[in-house]
N, C-alpha and C. Protein backbone atom coordinates (compact mmCIF):
# COMPACT_ATOMS: atom_id res chain seq x y z
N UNK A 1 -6.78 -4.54 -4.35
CA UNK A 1 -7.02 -3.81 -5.58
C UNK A 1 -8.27 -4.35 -6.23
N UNK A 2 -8.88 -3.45 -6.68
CA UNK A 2 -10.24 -3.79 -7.76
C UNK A 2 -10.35 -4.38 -9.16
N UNK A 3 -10.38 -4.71 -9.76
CA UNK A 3 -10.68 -5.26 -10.93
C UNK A 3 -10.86 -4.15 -11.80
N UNK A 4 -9.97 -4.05 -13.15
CA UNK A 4 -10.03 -3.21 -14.25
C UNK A 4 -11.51 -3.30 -14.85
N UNK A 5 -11.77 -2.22 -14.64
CA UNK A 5 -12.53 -1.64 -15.50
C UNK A 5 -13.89 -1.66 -14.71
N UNK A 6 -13.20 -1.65 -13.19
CA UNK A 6 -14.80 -1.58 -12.17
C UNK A 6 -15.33 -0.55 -12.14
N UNK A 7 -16.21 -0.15 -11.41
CA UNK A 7 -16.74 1.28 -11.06
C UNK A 7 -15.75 2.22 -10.31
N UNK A 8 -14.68 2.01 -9.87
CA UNK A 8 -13.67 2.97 -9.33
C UNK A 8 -13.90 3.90 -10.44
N UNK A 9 -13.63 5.36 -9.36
CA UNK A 9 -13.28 6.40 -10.35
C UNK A 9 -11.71 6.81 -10.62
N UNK A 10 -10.61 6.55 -9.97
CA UNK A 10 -9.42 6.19 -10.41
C UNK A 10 -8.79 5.12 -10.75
N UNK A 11 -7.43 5.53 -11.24
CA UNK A 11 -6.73 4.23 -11.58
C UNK A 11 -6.08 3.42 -10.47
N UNK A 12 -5.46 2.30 -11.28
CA UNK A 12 -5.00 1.45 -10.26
C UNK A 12 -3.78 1.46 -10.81
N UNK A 13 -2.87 2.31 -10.05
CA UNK A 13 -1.49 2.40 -9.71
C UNK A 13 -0.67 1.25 -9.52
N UNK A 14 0.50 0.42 -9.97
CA UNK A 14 1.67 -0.70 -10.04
C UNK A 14 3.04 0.33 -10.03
N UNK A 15 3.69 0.04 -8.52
CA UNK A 15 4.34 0.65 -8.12
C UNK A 15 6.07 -0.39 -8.12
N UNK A 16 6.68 -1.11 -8.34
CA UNK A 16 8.01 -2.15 -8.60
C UNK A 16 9.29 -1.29 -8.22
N UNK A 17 9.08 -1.35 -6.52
CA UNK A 17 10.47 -0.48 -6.37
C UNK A 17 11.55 -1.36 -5.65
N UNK A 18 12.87 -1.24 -7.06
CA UNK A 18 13.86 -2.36 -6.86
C UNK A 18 15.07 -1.69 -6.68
N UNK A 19 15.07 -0.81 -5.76
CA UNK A 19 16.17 -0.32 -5.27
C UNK A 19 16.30 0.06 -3.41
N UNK A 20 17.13 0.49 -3.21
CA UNK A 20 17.42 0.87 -1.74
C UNK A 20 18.07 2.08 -1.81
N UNK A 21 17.96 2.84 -3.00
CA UNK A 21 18.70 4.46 -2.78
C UNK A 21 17.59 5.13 -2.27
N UNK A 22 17.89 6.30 -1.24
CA UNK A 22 17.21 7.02 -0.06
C UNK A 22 15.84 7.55 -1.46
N UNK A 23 16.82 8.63 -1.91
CA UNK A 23 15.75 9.13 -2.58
C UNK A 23 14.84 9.26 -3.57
N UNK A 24 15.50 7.77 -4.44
CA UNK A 24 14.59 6.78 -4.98
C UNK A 24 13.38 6.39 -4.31
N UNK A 25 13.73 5.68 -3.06
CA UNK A 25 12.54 5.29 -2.75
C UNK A 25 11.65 6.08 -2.25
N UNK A 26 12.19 7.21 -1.52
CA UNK A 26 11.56 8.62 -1.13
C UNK A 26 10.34 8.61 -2.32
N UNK A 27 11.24 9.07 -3.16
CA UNK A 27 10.28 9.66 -4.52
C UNK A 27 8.51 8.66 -4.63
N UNK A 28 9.45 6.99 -4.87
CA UNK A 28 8.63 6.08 -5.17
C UNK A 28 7.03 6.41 -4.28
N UNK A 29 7.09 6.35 -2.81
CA UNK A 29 6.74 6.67 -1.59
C UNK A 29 5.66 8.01 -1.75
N UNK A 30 6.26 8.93 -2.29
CA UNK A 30 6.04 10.07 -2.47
C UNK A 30 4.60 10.24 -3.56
N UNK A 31 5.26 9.53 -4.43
CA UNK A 31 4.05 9.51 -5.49
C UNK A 31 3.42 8.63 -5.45
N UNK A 32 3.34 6.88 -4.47
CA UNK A 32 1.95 6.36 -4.33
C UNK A 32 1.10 7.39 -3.45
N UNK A 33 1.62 8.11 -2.54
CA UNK A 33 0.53 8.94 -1.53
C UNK A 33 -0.03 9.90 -2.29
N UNK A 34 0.52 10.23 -3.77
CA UNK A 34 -0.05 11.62 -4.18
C UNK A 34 -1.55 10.93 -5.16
N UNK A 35 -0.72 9.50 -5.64
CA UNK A 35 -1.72 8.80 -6.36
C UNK A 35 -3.21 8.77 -5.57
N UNK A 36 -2.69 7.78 -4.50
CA UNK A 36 -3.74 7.64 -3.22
C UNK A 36 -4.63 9.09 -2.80
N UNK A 37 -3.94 10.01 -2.89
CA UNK A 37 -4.75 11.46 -2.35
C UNK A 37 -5.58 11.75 -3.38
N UNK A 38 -5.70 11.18 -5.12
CA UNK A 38 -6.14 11.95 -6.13
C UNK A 38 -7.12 10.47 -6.16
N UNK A 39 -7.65 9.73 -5.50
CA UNK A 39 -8.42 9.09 -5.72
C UNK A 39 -8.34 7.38 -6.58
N UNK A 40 -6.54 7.41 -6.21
CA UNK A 40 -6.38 5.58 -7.29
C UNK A 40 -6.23 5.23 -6.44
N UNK A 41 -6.24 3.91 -6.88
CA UNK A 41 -5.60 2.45 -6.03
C UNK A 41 -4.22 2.27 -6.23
N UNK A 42 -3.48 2.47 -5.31
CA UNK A 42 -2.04 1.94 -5.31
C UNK A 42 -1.77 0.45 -4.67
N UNK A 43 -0.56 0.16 -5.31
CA UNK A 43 0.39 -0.88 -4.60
C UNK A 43 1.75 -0.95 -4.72
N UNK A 44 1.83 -1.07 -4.47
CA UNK A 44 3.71 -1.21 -4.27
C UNK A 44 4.28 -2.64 -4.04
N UNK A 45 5.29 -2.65 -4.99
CA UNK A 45 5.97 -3.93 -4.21
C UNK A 45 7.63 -4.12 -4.54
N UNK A 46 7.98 -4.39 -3.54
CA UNK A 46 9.79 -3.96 -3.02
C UNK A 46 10.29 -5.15 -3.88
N UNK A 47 11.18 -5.30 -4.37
CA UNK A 47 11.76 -6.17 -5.38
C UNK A 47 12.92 -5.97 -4.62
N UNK A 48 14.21 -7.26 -4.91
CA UNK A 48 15.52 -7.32 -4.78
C UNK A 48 16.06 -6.02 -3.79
N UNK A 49 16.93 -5.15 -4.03
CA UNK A 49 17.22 -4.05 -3.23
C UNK A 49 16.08 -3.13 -2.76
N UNK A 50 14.88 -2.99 -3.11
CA UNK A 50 13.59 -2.75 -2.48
C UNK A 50 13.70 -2.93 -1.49
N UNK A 51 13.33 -4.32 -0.95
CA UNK A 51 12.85 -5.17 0.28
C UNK A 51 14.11 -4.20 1.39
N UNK A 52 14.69 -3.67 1.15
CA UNK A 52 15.43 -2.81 2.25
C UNK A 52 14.96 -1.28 2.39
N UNK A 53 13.61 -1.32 1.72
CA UNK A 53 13.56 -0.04 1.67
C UNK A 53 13.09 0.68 3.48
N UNK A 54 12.13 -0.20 3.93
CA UNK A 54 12.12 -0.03 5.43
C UNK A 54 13.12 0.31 6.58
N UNK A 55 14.39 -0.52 6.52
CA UNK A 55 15.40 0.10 6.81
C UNK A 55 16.53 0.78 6.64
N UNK A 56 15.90 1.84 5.31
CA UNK A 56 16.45 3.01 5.41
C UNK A 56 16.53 4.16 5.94
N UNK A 57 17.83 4.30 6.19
CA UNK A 57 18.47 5.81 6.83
C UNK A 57 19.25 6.95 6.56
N UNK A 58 18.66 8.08 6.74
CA UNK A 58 19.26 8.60 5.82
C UNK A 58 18.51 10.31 6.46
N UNK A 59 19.26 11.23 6.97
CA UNK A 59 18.74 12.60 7.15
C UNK A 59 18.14 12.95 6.01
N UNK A 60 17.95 13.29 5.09
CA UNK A 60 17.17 13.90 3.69
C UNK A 60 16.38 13.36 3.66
N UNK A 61 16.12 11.95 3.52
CA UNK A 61 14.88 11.29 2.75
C UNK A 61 14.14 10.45 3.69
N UNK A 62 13.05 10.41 4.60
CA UNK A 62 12.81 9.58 5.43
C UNK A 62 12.23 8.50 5.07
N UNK A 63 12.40 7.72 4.71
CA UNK A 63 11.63 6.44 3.76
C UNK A 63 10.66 5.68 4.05
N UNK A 64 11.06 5.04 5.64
CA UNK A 64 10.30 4.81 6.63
C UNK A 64 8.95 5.37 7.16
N UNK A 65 9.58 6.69 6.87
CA UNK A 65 8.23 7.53 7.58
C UNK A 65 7.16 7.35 6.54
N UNK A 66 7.64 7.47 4.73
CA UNK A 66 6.78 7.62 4.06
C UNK A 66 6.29 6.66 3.58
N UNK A 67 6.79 5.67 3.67
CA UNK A 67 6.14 4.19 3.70
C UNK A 67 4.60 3.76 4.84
N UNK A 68 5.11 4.40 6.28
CA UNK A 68 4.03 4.36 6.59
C UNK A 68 2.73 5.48 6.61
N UNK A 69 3.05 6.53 5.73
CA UNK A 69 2.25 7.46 5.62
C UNK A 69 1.58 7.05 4.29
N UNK A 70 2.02 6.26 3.46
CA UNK A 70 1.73 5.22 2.40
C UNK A 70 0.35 3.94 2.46
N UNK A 71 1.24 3.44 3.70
CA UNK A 71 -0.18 2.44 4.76
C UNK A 71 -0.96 3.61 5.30
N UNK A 72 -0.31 4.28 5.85
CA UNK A 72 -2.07 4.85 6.69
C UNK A 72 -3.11 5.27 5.83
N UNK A 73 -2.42 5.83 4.04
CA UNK A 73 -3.59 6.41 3.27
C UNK A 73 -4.17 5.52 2.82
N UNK A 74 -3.79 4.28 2.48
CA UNK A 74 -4.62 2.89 2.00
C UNK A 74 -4.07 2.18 1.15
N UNK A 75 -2.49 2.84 1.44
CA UNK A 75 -1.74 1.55 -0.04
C UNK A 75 -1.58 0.13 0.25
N UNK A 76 -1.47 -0.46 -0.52
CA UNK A 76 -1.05 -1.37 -0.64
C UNK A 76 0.49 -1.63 -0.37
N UNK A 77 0.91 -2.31 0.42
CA UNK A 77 2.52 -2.83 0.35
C UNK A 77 3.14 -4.42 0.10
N UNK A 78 3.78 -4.74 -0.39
CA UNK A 78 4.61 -6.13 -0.42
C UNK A 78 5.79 -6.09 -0.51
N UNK A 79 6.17 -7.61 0.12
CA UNK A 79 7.50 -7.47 -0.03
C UNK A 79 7.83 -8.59 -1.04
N UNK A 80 8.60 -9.39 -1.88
CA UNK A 80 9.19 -10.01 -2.25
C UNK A 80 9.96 -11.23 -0.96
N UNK A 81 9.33 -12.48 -0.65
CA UNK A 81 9.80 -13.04 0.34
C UNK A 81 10.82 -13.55 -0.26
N UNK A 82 11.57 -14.52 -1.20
CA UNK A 82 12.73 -14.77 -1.65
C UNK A 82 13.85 -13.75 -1.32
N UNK A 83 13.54 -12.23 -1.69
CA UNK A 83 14.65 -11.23 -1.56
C UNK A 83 14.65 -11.51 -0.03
N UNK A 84 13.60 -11.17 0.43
CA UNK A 84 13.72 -10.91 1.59
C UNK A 84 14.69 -12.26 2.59
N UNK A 85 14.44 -13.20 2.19
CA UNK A 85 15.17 -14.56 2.96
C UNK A 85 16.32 -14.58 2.51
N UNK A 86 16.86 -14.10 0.97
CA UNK A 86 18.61 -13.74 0.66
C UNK A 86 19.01 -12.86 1.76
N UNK A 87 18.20 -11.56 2.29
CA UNK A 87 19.06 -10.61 3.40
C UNK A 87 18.79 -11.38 4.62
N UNK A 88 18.11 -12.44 4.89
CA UNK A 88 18.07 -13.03 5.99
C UNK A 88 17.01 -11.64 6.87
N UNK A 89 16.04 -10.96 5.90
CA UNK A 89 15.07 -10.41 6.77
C UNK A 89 13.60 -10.94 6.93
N UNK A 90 12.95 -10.15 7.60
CA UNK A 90 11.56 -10.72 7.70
C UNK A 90 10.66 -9.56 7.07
N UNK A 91 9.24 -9.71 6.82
CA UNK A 91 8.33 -9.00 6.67
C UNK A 91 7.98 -8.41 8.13
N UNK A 92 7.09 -7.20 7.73
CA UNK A 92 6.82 -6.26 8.80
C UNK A 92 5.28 -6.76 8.60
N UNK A 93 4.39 -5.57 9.73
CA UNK A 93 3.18 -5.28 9.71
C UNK A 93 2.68 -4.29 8.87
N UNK A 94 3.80 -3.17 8.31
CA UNK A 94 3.48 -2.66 7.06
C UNK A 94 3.68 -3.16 6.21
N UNK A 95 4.58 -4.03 5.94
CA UNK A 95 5.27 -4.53 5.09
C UNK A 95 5.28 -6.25 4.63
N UNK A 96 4.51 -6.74 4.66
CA UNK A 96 3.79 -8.52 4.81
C UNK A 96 4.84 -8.94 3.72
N UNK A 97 5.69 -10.39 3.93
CA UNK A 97 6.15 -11.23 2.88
C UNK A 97 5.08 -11.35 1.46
N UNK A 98 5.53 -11.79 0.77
CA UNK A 98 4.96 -12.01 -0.42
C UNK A 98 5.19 -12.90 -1.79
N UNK A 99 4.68 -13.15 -2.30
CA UNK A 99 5.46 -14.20 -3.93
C UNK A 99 5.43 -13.68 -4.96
N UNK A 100 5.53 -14.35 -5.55
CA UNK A 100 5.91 -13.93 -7.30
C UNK A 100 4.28 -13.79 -7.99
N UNK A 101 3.21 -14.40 -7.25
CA UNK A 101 2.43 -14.82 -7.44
C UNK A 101 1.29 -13.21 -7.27
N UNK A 102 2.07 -12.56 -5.92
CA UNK A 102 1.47 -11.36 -5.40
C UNK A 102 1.63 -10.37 -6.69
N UNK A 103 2.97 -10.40 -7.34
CA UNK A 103 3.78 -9.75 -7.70
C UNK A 103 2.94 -9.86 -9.40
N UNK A 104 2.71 -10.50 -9.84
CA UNK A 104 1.92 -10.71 -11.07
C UNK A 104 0.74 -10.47 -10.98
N UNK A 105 0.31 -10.62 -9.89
CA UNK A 105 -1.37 -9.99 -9.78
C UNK A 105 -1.20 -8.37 -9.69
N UNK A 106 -0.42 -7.73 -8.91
CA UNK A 106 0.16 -5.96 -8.94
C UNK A 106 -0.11 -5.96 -10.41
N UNK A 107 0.88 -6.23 -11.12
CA UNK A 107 0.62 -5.93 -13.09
C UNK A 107 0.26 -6.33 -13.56
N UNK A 108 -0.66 -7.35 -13.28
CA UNK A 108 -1.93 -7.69 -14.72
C UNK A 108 -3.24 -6.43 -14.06
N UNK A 109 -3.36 -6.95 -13.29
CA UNK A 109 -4.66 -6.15 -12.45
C UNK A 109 -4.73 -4.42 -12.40
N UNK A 110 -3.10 -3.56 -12.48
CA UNK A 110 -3.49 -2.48 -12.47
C UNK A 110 -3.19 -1.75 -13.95
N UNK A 111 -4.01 -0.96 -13.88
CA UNK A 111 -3.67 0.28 -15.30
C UNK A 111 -2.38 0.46 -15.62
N UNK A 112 -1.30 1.14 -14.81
CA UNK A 112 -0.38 1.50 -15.17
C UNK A 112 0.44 0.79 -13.97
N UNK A 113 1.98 0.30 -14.62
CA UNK A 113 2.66 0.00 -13.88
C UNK A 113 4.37 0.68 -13.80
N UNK A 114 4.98 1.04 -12.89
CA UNK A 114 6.00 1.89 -13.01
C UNK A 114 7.08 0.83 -12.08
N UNK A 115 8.06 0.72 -12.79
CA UNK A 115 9.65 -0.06 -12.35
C UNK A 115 10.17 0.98 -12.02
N UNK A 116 10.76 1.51 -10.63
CA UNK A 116 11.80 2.55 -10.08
C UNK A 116 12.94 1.73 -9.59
N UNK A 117 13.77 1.93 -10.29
CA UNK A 117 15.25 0.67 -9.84
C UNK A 117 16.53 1.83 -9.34
């Protein structure tokens, strides 16, 4: 992410998705790519029931898919490594471990920040 108040012509999107319901995170998913298509900087980062958002399943909502249709447009992703070591999971290649540290730079650094729990 860029620095507030650079020459970007969009915003910089803070995305805090702390849940694992299908179409929660669908949604979440849904609207960094629409952000990303209109010209901001997104990021995302999976909090507590988040960090499962990768292996979700679910006929209606593909989460997975839109997570990586998320990476291919240029988002940003994290995971929360603490959550992630309570489920005894790992980070992905879309999906890289992360700290608290990642997690405070997402919301000081962007314009707007949105909690989807």
């Amino acid at each position: 992410m860029s620095e507030p108040g650079s020459d970007d012509t969009g915003e910089q999107l803070g995305i805090v998705l702390e849940t694992s319901d299908p179409e929660r995170a669908w949604n979440a998913f849904r609207l960094g790519i629409t952000a990303l298509e209109n010209g901001n900087d997104v990021s995302v980062f999976l909090l507590g029931d988040g960090v499962e958002a990768e292996e979700i399943t679910d006929d209606q909502f593909d989460v997975r898919n839109r997570m990586e249709e998320f990476d291919e447009a240029g988002g940003e992703l994290l995971a929360c490594g603490t959550c992630l070591d309570i489920r005894n999971s790992d980070g992905s290649e879309v999906c890289p471990i992360s700290t608290m540290n990642d997690l405070l730079e997402v919301v000081t650094t962007a314009d707007r920040v949105l909690t989807i729990g």
